[in-house]
Amino acid sequence: MKRFFECSVTSCAYSAPLAAVCVLRPIRRAPRFVILALIYLFLVSVLPVANASAENRASRFFPDGLEIPVCPDDSADHEERVLTGFTLCYREGYEQAEWVAYTITPEKLIKVAKRTDKFLPDPEISTGSATPEDYKGSGYDRGHLAPAADMAYSADTMWESFFMSNMSPQKPGFNRGIWNNLENYVRTVAGKCDCLYVVTGPVLEKPAPSYAAIGKSRVSVPEYYYKVMLAVTYDDLMGAATVSAYAYILANEESDAQLKSFQCSIDSVEIRTGIDFFSQLDNRLEEMLEKGIGTSVGVR
């Protein structure tokens, strides 16, 4: 006698209502229309979740704006600037951003805009941003914090990535070498996950007068740069996700070393910068992710 399978669709604990698990058990003489109906119900409950944008799916596990860090309490010259593709915190005393934060999703990896290479002062910085003239003849590159290649998914985001508020003085060998390698690696990680949260910037751990400076605006020349990331990969069927942490601190110098040699914990970047990253996470999850190097944690 032929045997059939009945599909029971139930919500997983801690998962979104539409996430489901299919439990099969043999039954006898199940009408074909019942089987088809159960399969249809299963598909319509799972597919909308799978087809949702990565950022919408992220909201099932994490609060909106998770990438936005908390600045040090003792800083009086912070100005937060929200642009189309990223958010930054401008420090007037250093004439550059302390951090730039954004997300990369599969949709944002599709390049539709070419580099403009049109560097412009940021018109929205109340105290006035650095200018392209500050860098002329200095020997330093106008180093992107949010890379132009990460903002190539629209003309607006590409245009805004060339505002001087997104630039920092970087030695040419650093900007075009190891820093560029790290930026390429970030996109590699983004291509293997569903949503990547990125925060990057200079390590401004000393008073501005302690740094070398360039230009009429006296743009501080950082000695180190950092990049921290959380990579999220979803399991829609199980209503779960895997979160992996990445962190790097690199000297503003040319280097032939492997990127792995610069990897560190997010906690160590927080100690150097005074910035609190991913503070909206559950405290226990934040501690687990930030204390180790390359830690991965499953969440539901």
mmCIF file of N, CA, C and O in Angstrom, residues 130-231:
data_model
loop_
_atom_site.group_PDB
_atom_site.id
_atom_site.type_symbol
_atom_site.label_atom_id
_atom_site.label_comp_id
_atom_site.label_asym_id
_atom_site.label_seq_id
_atom_site.Cartn_x
_atom_site.Cartn_y
_atom_site.Cartn_z
ATOM 1 N N ALA A 130 36.554 70.268 6.154
ATOM 2 C CA ALA A 130 37.825 70.454 5.451
ATOM 3 C C ALA A 130 37.531 70.671 3.971
ATOM 4 O O ALA A 130 36.415 70.410 3.486
ATOM 5 N N THR A 131 38.517 71.147 3.235
ATOM 6 C CA THR A 131 38.347 71.424 1.803
ATOM 7 C C THR A 131 39.382 70.652 1.001
ATOM 8 O O THR A 131 40.420 70.231 1.543
ATOM 9 N N PRO A 132 39.155 70.470 -0.292
ATOM 10 C CA PRO A 132 40.180 69.812 -1.124
ATOM 11 C C PRO A 132 41.511 70.545 -1.083
ATOM 12 O O PRO A 132 42.577 69.915 -1.157
ATOM 13 N N GLU A 133 41.461 71.870 -0.936
ATOM 14 C CA GLU A 133 42.690 72.663 -0.910
ATOM 15 C C GLU A 133 43.568 72.316 0.293
ATOM 16 O O GLU A 133 44.792 72.478 0.247
ATOM 17 N N ASP A 134 42.944 71.851 1.390
ATOM 18 C CA ASP A 134 43.724 71.486 2.574
ATOM 19 C C ASP A 134 44.710 70.360 2.273
ATOM 20 O O ASP A 134 45.748 70.240 2.943
ATOM 21 N N TYR A 135 44.400 69.545 1.290
ATOM 22 C CA TYR A 135 45.223 68.380 0.993
ATOM 23 C C TYR A 135 46.262 68.650 -0.098
ATOM 24 O O TYR A 135 47.190 67.863 -0.264
ATOM 25 N N LYS A 136 46.094 69.728 -0.842
ATOM 26 C CA LYS A 136 46.992 70.004 -1.963
ATOM 27 C C LYS A 136 48.424 70.214 -1.476
ATOM 28 O O LYS A 136 48.685 71.012 -0.578
ATOM 29 N N GLY A 137 49.343 69.488 -2.087
ATOM 30 C CA GLY A 137 50.750 69.619 -1.748
ATOM 31 C C GLY A 137 51.138 69.068 -0.393
ATOM 32 O O GLY A 137 52.269 69.246 0.058
ATOM 33 N N SER A 138 50.209 68.372 0.266
ATOM 34 C CA SER A 138 50.481 67.869 1.620
ATOM 35 C C SER A 138 51.234 66.546 1.618
ATOM 36 O O SER A 138 51.834 66.163 2.619
ATOM 37 N N GLY A 139 51.147 65.825 0.508
ATOM 38 C CA GLY A 139 51.738 64.491 0.463
ATOM 39 C C GLY A 139 50.811 63.402 0.959
ATOM 40 O O GLY A 139 51.185 62.229 0.979
ATOM 41 N N TYR A 140 49.581 63.783 1.336
ATOM 42 C CA TYR A 140 48.599 62.811 1.836
ATOM 43 C C TYR A 140 47.445 62.658 0.849
ATOM 44 O O TYR A 140 47.035 63.629 0.195
ATOM 45 N N ASP A 141 46.916 61.444 0.764
ATOM 46 C CA ASP A 141 45.723 61.186 -0.043
ATOM 47 C C ASP A 141 44.482 61.646 0.697
ATOM 48 O O ASP A 141 44.446 61.657 1.942
ATOM 49 N N ARG A 142 43.473 62.002 -0.075
ATOM 50 C CA ARG A 142 42.144 62.212 0.497
ATOM 51 C C ARG A 142 41.514 60.825 0.640
ATOM 52 O O ARG A 142 40.851 60.333 -0.266
ATOM 53 N N GLY A 143 41.759 60.219 1.783
ATOM 54 C CA GLY A 143 41.348 58.828 1.987
ATOM 55 C C GLY A 143 39.889 58.701 2.377
ATOM 56 O O GLY A 143 39.445 59.282 3.367
ATOM 57 N N HIS A 144 39.125 57.937 1.582
ATOM 58 C CA HIS A 144 37.715 57.696 1.903
ATOM 59 C C HIS A 144 37.589 56.889 3.199
ATOM 60 O O HIS A 144 38.345 55.949 3.429
ATOM 61 N N LEU A 145 36.617 57.242 4.011
ATOM 62 C CA LEU A 145 36.234 56.416 5.152
ATOM 63 C C LEU A 145 35.136 55.445 4.718
ATOM 64 O O LEU A 145 35.290 54.234 4.840
ATOM 65 N N ALA A 146 34.014 55.966 4.208
ATOM 66 C CA ALA A 146 33.057 55.111 3.507
ATOM 67 C C ALA A 146 33.541 55.037 2.063
ATOM 68 O O ALA A 146 33.502 56.029 1.339
ATOM 69 N N PRO A 147 34.045 53.898 1.612
ATOM 70 C CA PRO A 147 34.653 53.813 0.276
ATOM 71 C C PRO A 147 33.654 54.120 -0.841
ATOM 72 O O PRO A 147 32.474 53.770 -0.753
ATOM 73 N N ALA A 148 34.153 54.744 -1.892
ATOM 74 C CA ALA A 148 33.304 55.019 -3.046
ATOM 75 C C ALA A 148 32.735 53.727 -3.619
ATOM 76 O O ALA A 148 31.580 53.679 -4.051
ATOM 77 N N ALA A 149 33.535 52.658 -3.604
ATOM 78 C CA ALA A 149 33.075 51.384 -4.154
ATOM 79 C C ALA A 149 31.918 50.789 -3.357
ATOM 80 O O ALA A 149 31.125 50.016 -3.888
ATOM 81 N N ASP A 150 31.804 51.141 -2.066
ATOM 82 C CA ASP A 150 30.676 50.674 -1.251
ATOM 83 C C ASP A 150 29.428 51.508 -1.500
ATOM 84 O O ASP A 150 28.331 51.123 -1.077
ATOM 85 N N MET A 151 29.599 52.654 -2.143
ATOM 86 C CA MET A 151 28.487 53.572 -2.382
ATOM 87 C C MET A 151 28.095 53.624 -3.862
ATOM 88 O O MET A 151 27.396 54.540 -4.298
ATOM 89 N N ALA A 152 28.509 52.630 -4.637
ATOM 90 C CA ALA A 152 28.288 52.645 -6.083
ATOM 91 C C ALA A 152 26.900 52.165 -6.490
ATOM 92 O O ALA A 152 26.617 52.033 -7.674
ATOM 93 N N TYR A 153 26.028 51.923 -5.503
ATOM 94 C CA TYR A 153 24.697 51.401 -5.836
ATOM 95 C C TYR A 153 23.708 52.486 -6.238
ATOM 96 O O TYR A 153 22.570 52.200 -6.615
ATOM 97 N N SER A 154 24.104 53.769 -6.152
ATOM 98 C CA SER A 154 23.258 54.845 -6.658
ATOM 99 C C SER A 154 24.109 56.071 -6.932
ATOM 100 O O SER A 154 25.199 56.229 -6.358
ATOM 101 N N ALA A 155 23.614 56.944 -7.790
ATOM 102 C CA ALA A 155 24.344 58.167 -8.119
ATOM 103 C C ALA A 155 24.454 59.078 -6.900
ATOM 104 O O ALA A 155 25.487 59.719 -6.681
ATOM 105 N N ASP A 156 23.398 59.140 -6.090
ATOM 106 C CA ASP A 156 23.399 60.017 -4.911
ATOM 107 C C ASP A 156 24.431 59.566 -3.886
ATOM 108 O O ASP A 156 25.173 60.383 -3.324
ATOM 109 N N THR A 157 24.451 58.255 -3.600
ATOM 110 C CA THR A 157 25.400 57.764 -2.600
ATOM 111 C C THR A 157 26.836 57.920 -3.087
ATOM 112 O O THR A 157 27.740 58.236 -2.301
ATOM 113 N N MET A 158 27.058 57.711 -4.376
ATOM 114 C CA MET A 158 28.404 57.899 -4.924
ATOM 115 C C MET A 158 28.822 59.365 -4.801
ATOM 116 O O MET A 158 29.944 59.675 -4.379
ATOM 117 N N TRP A 159 27.930 60.274 -5.154
ATOM 118 C CA TRP A 159 28.224 61.706 -5.083
ATOM 119 C C TRP A 159 28.592 62.114 -3.658
ATOM 120 O O TRP A 159 29.585 62.800 -3.422
ATOM 121 N N GLU A 160 27.791 61.678 -2.697
ATOM 122 C CA GLU A 160 28.010 62.079 -1.307
ATOM 123 C C GLU A 160 29.276 61.464 -0.720
ATOM 124 O O GLU A 160 29.851 62.021 0.229
ATOM 125 N N SER A 161 29.720 60.343 -1.262
ATOM 126 C CA SER A 161 30.929 59.716 -0.729
ATOM 127 C C SER A 161 32.172 60.568 -0.981
ATOM 128 O O SER A 161 33.217 60.327 -0.362
ATOM 129 N N PHE A 162 32.070 61.575 -1.850
ATOM 130 C CA PHE A 162 33.202 62.450 -2.141
ATOM 131 C C PHE A 162 33.147 63.771 -1.368
ATOM 132 O O PHE A 162 33.974 64.652 -1.609
ATOM 133 N N PHE A 163 32.201 63.903 -0.438
ATOM 134 C CA PHE A 163 32.232 65.062 0.455
ATOM 135 C C PHE A 163 33.478 64.957 1.338
ATOM 136 O O PHE A 163 33.861 63.874 1.788
ATOM 137 N N MET A 164 34.073 66.102 1.628
ATOM 138 C CA MET A 164 35.306 66.104 2.408
ATOM 139 C C MET A 164 35.092 65.656 3.854
ATOM 140 O O MET A 164 36.056 65.298 4.534
ATOM 141 N N SER A 165 33.867 65.653 4.311
ATOM 142 C CA SER A 165 33.580 65.125 5.653
ATOM 143 C C SER A 165 33.820 63.622 5.717
ATOM 144 O O SER A 165 33.928 63.046 6.803
ATOM 145 N N ASN A 166 33.917 62.971 4.566
ATOM 146 C CA ASN A 166 34.160 61.534 4.477
ATOM 147 C C ASN A 166 35.627 61.230 4.179
ATOM 148 O O ASN A 166 35.971 60.092 3.898
ATOM 149 N N MET A 167 36.488 62.249 4.253
ATOM 150 C CA MET A 167 37.905 62.080 3.927
ATOM 151 C C MET A 167 38.773 62.217 5.174
ATOM 152 O O MET A 167 38.424 62.918 6.117
ATOM 153 N N SER A 168 39.927 61.559 5.116
ATOM 154 C CA SER A 168 40.913 61.649 6.190
ATOM 155 C C SER A 168 42.296 61.544 5.562
ATOM 156 O O SER A 168 42.478 60.793 4.592
ATOM 157 N N PRO A 169 43.284 62.286 6.072
ATOM 158 C CA PRO A 169 44.614 62.265 5.462
ATOM 159 C C PRO A 169 45.308 60.915 5.637
ATOM 160 O O PRO A 169 45.620 60.513 6.756
ATOM 161 N N GLN A 170 45.528 60.232 4.541
ATOM 162 C CA GLN A 170 46.171 58.924 4.584
ATOM 163 C C GLN A 170 47.423 58.928 3.713
ATOM 164 O O GLN A 170 47.433 59.508 2.618
ATOM 165 N N LYS A 171 48.453 58.277 4.189
ATOM 166 C CA LYS A 171 49.660 58.146 3.393
ATOM 167 C C LYS A 171 49.335 57.336 2.130
ATOM 168 O O LYS A 171 48.593 56.352 2.201
ATOM 169 N N PRO A 172 49.863 57.747 0.975
ATOM 170 C CA PRO A 172 49.522 57.066 -0.275
ATOM 171 C C PRO A 172 49.746 55.555 -0.241
ATOM 172 O O PRO A 172 48.897 54.788 -0.719
ATOM 173 N N GLY A 173 50.861 55.115 0.346
ATOM 174 C CA GLY A 173 51.130 53.686 0.403
ATOM 175 C C GLY A 173 50.123 52.927 1.249
ATOM 176 O O GLY A 173 49.857 51.745 1.011
ATOM 177 N N PHE A 174 49.566 53.608 2.229
ATOM 178 C CA PHE A 174 48.539 53.006 3.083
ATOM 179 C C PHE A 174 47.195 52.985 2.366
ATOM 180 O O PHE A 174 46.540 51.940 2.265
ATOM 181 N N ASN A 175 46.778 54.147 1.851
ATOM 182 C CA ASN A 175 45.475 54.283 1.217
ATOM 183 C C ASN A 175 45.325 53.363 0.005
ATOM 184 O O ASN A 175 44.278 52.743 -0.189
ATOM 185 N N ARG A 176 46.371 53.271 -0.777
ATOM 186 C CA ARG A 176 46.309 52.492 -2.012
ATOM 187 C C ARG A 176 46.778 51.051 -1.826
ATOM 188 O O ARG A 176 46.717 50.253 -2.759
ATOM 189 N N GLY A 177 47.226 50.751 -0.616
ATOM 190 C CA GLY A 177 47.737 49.418 -0.326
ATOM 191 C C GLY A 177 46.882 48.654 0.654
ATOM 192 O O GLY A 177 45.797 48.175 0.320
ATOM 193 N N ILE A 178 47.359 48.553 1.897
ATOM 194 C CA ILE A 178 46.695 47.701 2.885
ATOM 195 C C ILE A 178 45.271 48.156 3.196
ATOM 196 O O ILE A 178 44.379 47.333 3.421
ATOM 197 N N TRP A 179 45.016 49.487 3.209
ATOM 198 C CA TRP A 179 43.664 49.986 3.473
ATOM 199 C C TRP A 179 42.726 49.593 2.336
ATOM 200 O O TRP A 179 41.592 49.182 2.568
ATOM 201 N N ASN A 180 43.205 49.703 1.117
ATOM 202 C CA ASN A 180 42.412 49.279 -0.032
ATOM 203 C C ASN A 180 42.149 47.775 0.012
ATOM 204 O O ASN A 180 41.051 47.315 -0.324
ATOM 205 N N ASN A 181 43.151 47.017 0.457
ATOM 206 C CA ASN A 181 42.954 45.571 0.594
ATOM 207 C C ASN A 181 41.853 45.263 1.604
ATOM 208 O O ASN A 181 41.035 44.357 1.393
ATOM 209 N N LEU A 182 41.836 46.007 2.699
ATOM 210 C CA LEU A 182 40.806 45.790 3.705
ATOM 211 C C LEU A 182 39.429 46.161 3.161
ATOM 212 O O LEU A 182 38.445 45.451 3.414
ATOM 213 N N GLU A 183 39.349 47.250 2.422
ATOM 214 C CA GLU A 183 38.063 47.642 1.827
ATOM 215 C C GLU A 183 37.553 46.561 0.872
ATOM 216 O O GLU A 183 36.349 46.254 0.853
ATOM 217 N N ASN A 184 38.448 45.991 0.088
ATOM 218 C CA ASN A 184 38.042 44.907 -0.811
ATOM 219 C C ASN A 184 37.586 43.686 -0.023
ATOM 220 O O ASN A 184 36.619 43.013 -0.407
ATOM 221 N N TYR A 185 38.262 43.408 1.082
ATOM 222 C CA TYR A 185 37.879 42.268 1.911
ATOM 223 C C TYR A 185 36.498 42.478 2.528
ATOM 224 O O TYR A 185 35.713 41.527 2.646
ATOM 225 N N VAL A 186 36.198 43.712 2.912
ATOM 226 C CA VAL A 186 34.870 44.020 3.457
ATOM 227 C C VAL A 186 33.790 43.635 2.455
ATOM 228 O O VAL A 186 32.771 43.030 2.813
ATOM 229 N N ARG A 187 33.999 43.968 1.187
ATOM 230 C CA ARG A 187 33.003 43.620 0.169
ATOM 231 C C ARG A 187 32.948 42.105 -0.061
ATOM 232 O O ARG A 187 31.878 41.571 -0.379
ATOM 233 N N THR A 188 34.070 41.429 0.119
ATOM 234 C CA THR A 188 34.055 39.970 0.031
ATOM 235 C C THR A 188 33.200 39.373 1.134
ATOM 236 O O THR A 188 32.384 38.467 0.901
ATOM 237 N N VAL A 189 33.373 39.880 2.352
ATOM 238 C CA VAL A 189 32.553 39.415 3.479
ATOM 239 C C VAL A 189 31.082 39.724 3.209
ATOM 240 O O VAL A 189 30.196 38.884 3.443
ATOM 241 N N ALA A 190 30.808 40.926 2.702
ATOM 242 C CA ALA A 190 29.418 41.325 2.421
ATOM 243 C C ALA A 190 28.775 40.406 1.393
ATOM 244 O O ALA A 190 27.571 40.120 1.463
ATOM 245 N N GLY A 191 29.567 39.929 0.445
ATOM 246 C CA GLY A 191 29.028 39.040 -0.574
ATOM 247 C C GLY A 191 28.705 37.651 -0.084
ATOM 248 O O GLY A 191 28.009 36.892 -0.772
ATOM 249 N N LYS A 192 29.177 37.325 1.122
ATOM 250 C CA LYS A 192 28.935 35.995 1.683
ATOM 251 C C LYS A 192 27.903 36.006 2.808
ATOM 252 O O LYS A 192 27.655 34.959 3.412
ATOM 253 N N CYS A 193 27.353 37.170 3.124
ATOM 254 C CA CYS A 193 26.350 37.249 4.186
ATOM 255 C C CYS A 193 25.136 38.007 3.664
ATOM 256 O O CYS A 193 25.095 38.425 2.502
ATOM 257 N N ASP A 194 24.134 38.176 4.506
ATOM 258 C CA ASP A 194 22.906 38.852 4.093
ATOM 259 C C ASP A 194 22.894 40.331 4.445
ATOM 260 O O ASP A 194 22.243 41.124 3.774
ATOM 261 N N CYS A 195 23.591 40.708 5.501
ATOM 262 C CA CYS A 195 23.648 42.120 5.894
ATOM 263 C C CYS A 195 24.937 42.346 6.680
ATOM 264 O O CYS A 195 25.230 41.599 7.610
ATOM 265 N N LEU A 196 25.688 43.357 6.268
ATOM 266 C CA LEU A 196 26.945 43.672 6.940
ATOM 267 C C LEU A 196 26.854 45.072 7.523
ATOM 268 O O LEU A 196 26.586 46.043 6.811
ATOM 269 N N TYR A 197 27.054 45.170 8.844
ATOM 270 C CA TYR A 197 27.097 46.460 9.535
ATOM 271 C C TYR A 197 28.559 46.898 9.635
ATOM 272 O O TYR A 197 29.398 46.131 10.120
ATOM 273 N N VAL A 198 28.853 48.110 9.173
ATOM 274 C CA VAL A 198 30.235 48.584 9.113
ATOM 275 C C VAL A 198 30.367 49.920 9.838
ATOM 276 O O VAL A 198 29.553 50.820 9.643
ATOM 277 N N VAL A 199 31.402 50.034 10.678
ATOM 278 C CA VAL A 199 31.780 51.320 11.287
ATOM 279 C C VAL A 199 33.277 51.470 11.100
ATOM 280 O O VAL A 199 34.038 50.539 11.396
ATOM 281 N N THR A 200 33.700 52.628 10.619
ATOM 282 C CA THR A 200 35.114 52.821 10.331
ATOM 283 C C THR A 200 35.520 54.264 10.571
ATOM 284 O O THR A 200 34.673 55.161 10.551
ATOM 285 N N GLY A 201 36.813 54.478 10.798
ATOM 286 C CA GLY A 201 37.267 55.846 11.015
ATOM 287 C C GLY A 201 38.686 55.894 11.524
ATOM 288 O O GLY A 201 39.364 54.861 11.678
ATOM 289 N N PRO A 202 39.173 57.091 11.820
ATOM 290 C CA PRO A 202 40.501 57.253 12.400
ATOM 291 C C PRO A 202 40.466 57.017 13.909
ATOM 292 O O PRO A 202 39.435 57.223 14.555
ATOM 293 N N VAL A 203 41.587 56.577 14.456
ATOM 294 C CA VAL A 203 41.713 56.453 15.908
ATOM 295 C C VAL A 203 42.177 57.814 16.429
ATOM 296 O O VAL A 203 43.345 58.167 16.302
ATOM 297 N N LEU A 204 41.248 58.574 16.997
ATOM 298 C CA LEU A 204 41.559 59.913 17.519
ATOM 299 C C LEU A 204 41.683 59.810 19.033
ATOM 300 O O LEU A 204 40.792 60.191 19.786
ATOM 301 N N GLU A 205 42.819 59.287 19.478
ATOM 302 C CA GLU A 205 43.002 58.988 20.899
ATOM 303 C C GLU A 205 43.815 60.044 21.631
ATOM 304 O O GLU A 205 44.078 59.918 22.820
ATOM 305 N N LYS A 206 44.224 61.087 20.917
ATOM 306 C CA LYS A 206 44.998 62.172 21.523
ATOM 307 C C LYS A 206 44.334 63.509 21.206
ATOM 308 O O LYS A 206 43.565 63.607 20.258
ATOM 309 N N PRO A 207 44.616 64.552 21.981
ATOM 310 C CA PRO A 207 44.096 65.886 21.642
ATOM 311 C C PRO A 207 44.572 66.299 20.256
ATOM 312 O O PRO A 207 45.684 65.934 19.828
ATOM 313 N N ALA A 208 43.743 67.050 19.553
ATOM 314 C CA ALA A 208 44.068 67.443 18.181
ATOM 315 C C ALA A 208 45.446 68.093 18.038
ATOM 316 O O ALA A 208 46.172 67.790 17.075
ATOM 317 N N PRO A 209 45.873 68.976 18.958
ATOM 318 C CA PRO A 209 47.186 69.606 18.795
ATOM 319 C C PRO A 209 48.360 68.631 18.846
ATOM 320 O O PRO A 209 49.479 68.983 18.442
ATOM 321 N N SER A 210 48.111 67.404 19.315
ATOM 322 C CA SER A 210 49.184 66.412 19.415
ATOM 323 C C SER A 210 49.481 65.736 18.081
ATOM 324 O O SER A 210 50.486 65.028 17.954
ATOM 325 N N TYR A 211 48.596 65.934 17.101
ATOM 326 C CA TYR A 211 48.791 65.317 15.789
ATOM 327 C C TYR A 211 49.420 66.314 14.814
ATOM 328 O O TYR A 211 49.196 67.535 14.913
ATOM 329 N N ALA A 212 50.159 65.791 13.835
ATOM 330 C CA ALA A 212 50.569 66.617 12.700
ATOM 331 C C ALA A 212 49.296 67.063 11.980
ATOM 332 O O ALA A 212 48.256 66.396 12.055
ATOM 333 N N ALA A 213 49.351 68.207 11.304
ATOM 334 C CA ALA A 213 48.164 68.739 10.656
ATOM 335 C C ALA A 213 48.526 69.291 9.282
ATOM 336 O O ALA A 213 49.675 69.678 9.027
ATOM 337 N N ILE A 214 47.532 69.321 8.395
ATOM 338 C CA ILE A 214 47.742 69.816 7.036
ATOM 339 C C ILE A 214 46.702 70.878 6.698
ATOM 340 O O ILE A 214 45.598 70.884 7.241
ATOM 341 N N GLY A 215 47.078 71.769 5.793
ATOM 342 C CA GLY A 215 46.145 72.727 5.233
ATOM 343 C C GLY A 215 45.782 73.872 6.147
ATOM 344 O O GLY A 215 46.095 73.884 7.342
ATOM 345 N N LYS A 216 45.089 74.833 5.557
ATOM 346 C CA LYS A 216 44.628 76.006 6.292
ATOM 347 C C LYS A 216 43.676 75.621 7.415
ATOM 348 O O LYS A 216 43.626 76.275 8.465
ATOM 349 N N SER A 217 42.905 74.544 7.195
ATOM 350 C CA SER A 217 41.940 74.095 8.201
ATOM 351 C C SER A 217 42.579 73.299 9.326
ATOM 352 O O SER A 217 41.901 72.949 10.293
ATOM 353 N N ARG A 218 43.887 72.994 9.186
ATOM 354 C CA ARG A 218 44.602 72.211 10.203
ATOM 355 C C ARG A 218 43.930 70.850 10.409
ATOM 356 O O ARG A 218 43.466 70.500 11.498
ATOM 357 N N VAL A 219 43.903 70.068 9.340
ATOM 358 C CA VAL A 219 43.318 68.727 9.384
ATOM 359 C C VAL A 219 44.309 67.790 10.061
ATOM 360 O O VAL A 219 45.452 67.624 9.601
ATOM 361 N N SER A 220 43.898 67.180 11.143
ATOM 362 C CA SER A 220 44.777 66.264 11.876
ATOM 363 C C SER A 220 45.115 65.040 11.029
ATOM 364 O O SER A 220 44.268 64.511 10.298
ATOM 365 N N VAL A 221 46.348 64.573 11.133
ATOM 366 C CA VAL A 221 46.790 63.374 10.414
ATOM 367 C C VAL A 221 46.785 62.202 11.401
ATOM 368 O O VAL A 221 47.664 62.107 12.266
ATOM 369 N N PRO A 222 45.809 61.316 11.295
ATOM 370 C CA PRO A 222 45.725 60.188 12.237
ATOM 371 C C PRO A 222 46.916 59.240 12.096
ATOM 372 O O PRO A 222 47.490 59.089 11.015
ATOM 373 N N GLU A 223 47.245 58.602 13.183
ATOM 374 C CA GLU A 223 48.332 57.624 13.179
ATOM 375 C C GLU A 223 47.806 56.209 12.963
ATOM 376 O O GLU A 223 48.557 55.330 12.527
ATOM 377 N N TYR A 224 46.519 56.004 13.271
ATOM 378 C CA TYR A 224 45.896 54.688 13.113
ATOM 379 C C TYR A 224 44.467 54.841 12.605
ATOM 380 O O TYR A 224 43.832 55.892 12.786
ATOM 381 N N TYR A 225 43.975 53.759 11.980
ATOM 382 C CA TYR A 225 42.585 53.687 11.536
ATOM 383 C C TYR A 225 41.991 52.356 12.003
ATOM 384 O O TYR A 225 42.722 51.383 12.225
ATOM 385 N N TYR A 226 40.683 52.324 12.132
ATOM 386 C CA TYR A 226 39.993 51.110 12.572
ATOM 387 C C TYR A 226 38.839 50.791 11.640
ATOM 388 O O TYR A 226 38.338 51.655 10.903
ATOM 389 N N LYS A 227 38.406 49.570 11.695
ATOM 390 C CA LYS A 227 37.194 49.134 11.002
ATOM 391 C C LYS A 227 36.590 48.004 11.815
ATOM 392 O O LYS A 227 37.294 47.035 12.154
ATOM 393 N N VAL A 228 35.313 48.122 12.172
ATOM 394 C CA VAL A 228 34.609 47.055 12.884
ATOM 395 C C VAL A 228 33.361 46.676 12.095
ATOM 396 O O VAL A 228 32.748 47.525 11.440
ATOM 397 N N MET A 229 33.002 45.398 12.162
ATOM 398 C CA MET A 229 31.886 44.909 11.355
ATOM 399 C C MET A 229 31.128 43.797 12.084
ATOM 400 O O MET A 229 31.723 43.049 12.867
ATOM 401 N N LEU A 230 29.850 43.713 11.784
ATOM 402 C CA LEU A 230 29.041 42.558 12.148
ATOM 403 C C LEU A 230 28.422 42.010 10.869
ATOM 404 O O LEU A 230 27.713 42.730 10.155
ATOM 405 N N ALA A 231 28.689 40.740 10.583
ATOM 406 C CA ALA A 231 28.127 40.079 9.405
ATOM 407 C C ALA A 231 26.992 39.162 9.839
ATOM 408 O O ALA A 231 27.174 38.327 10.722
#
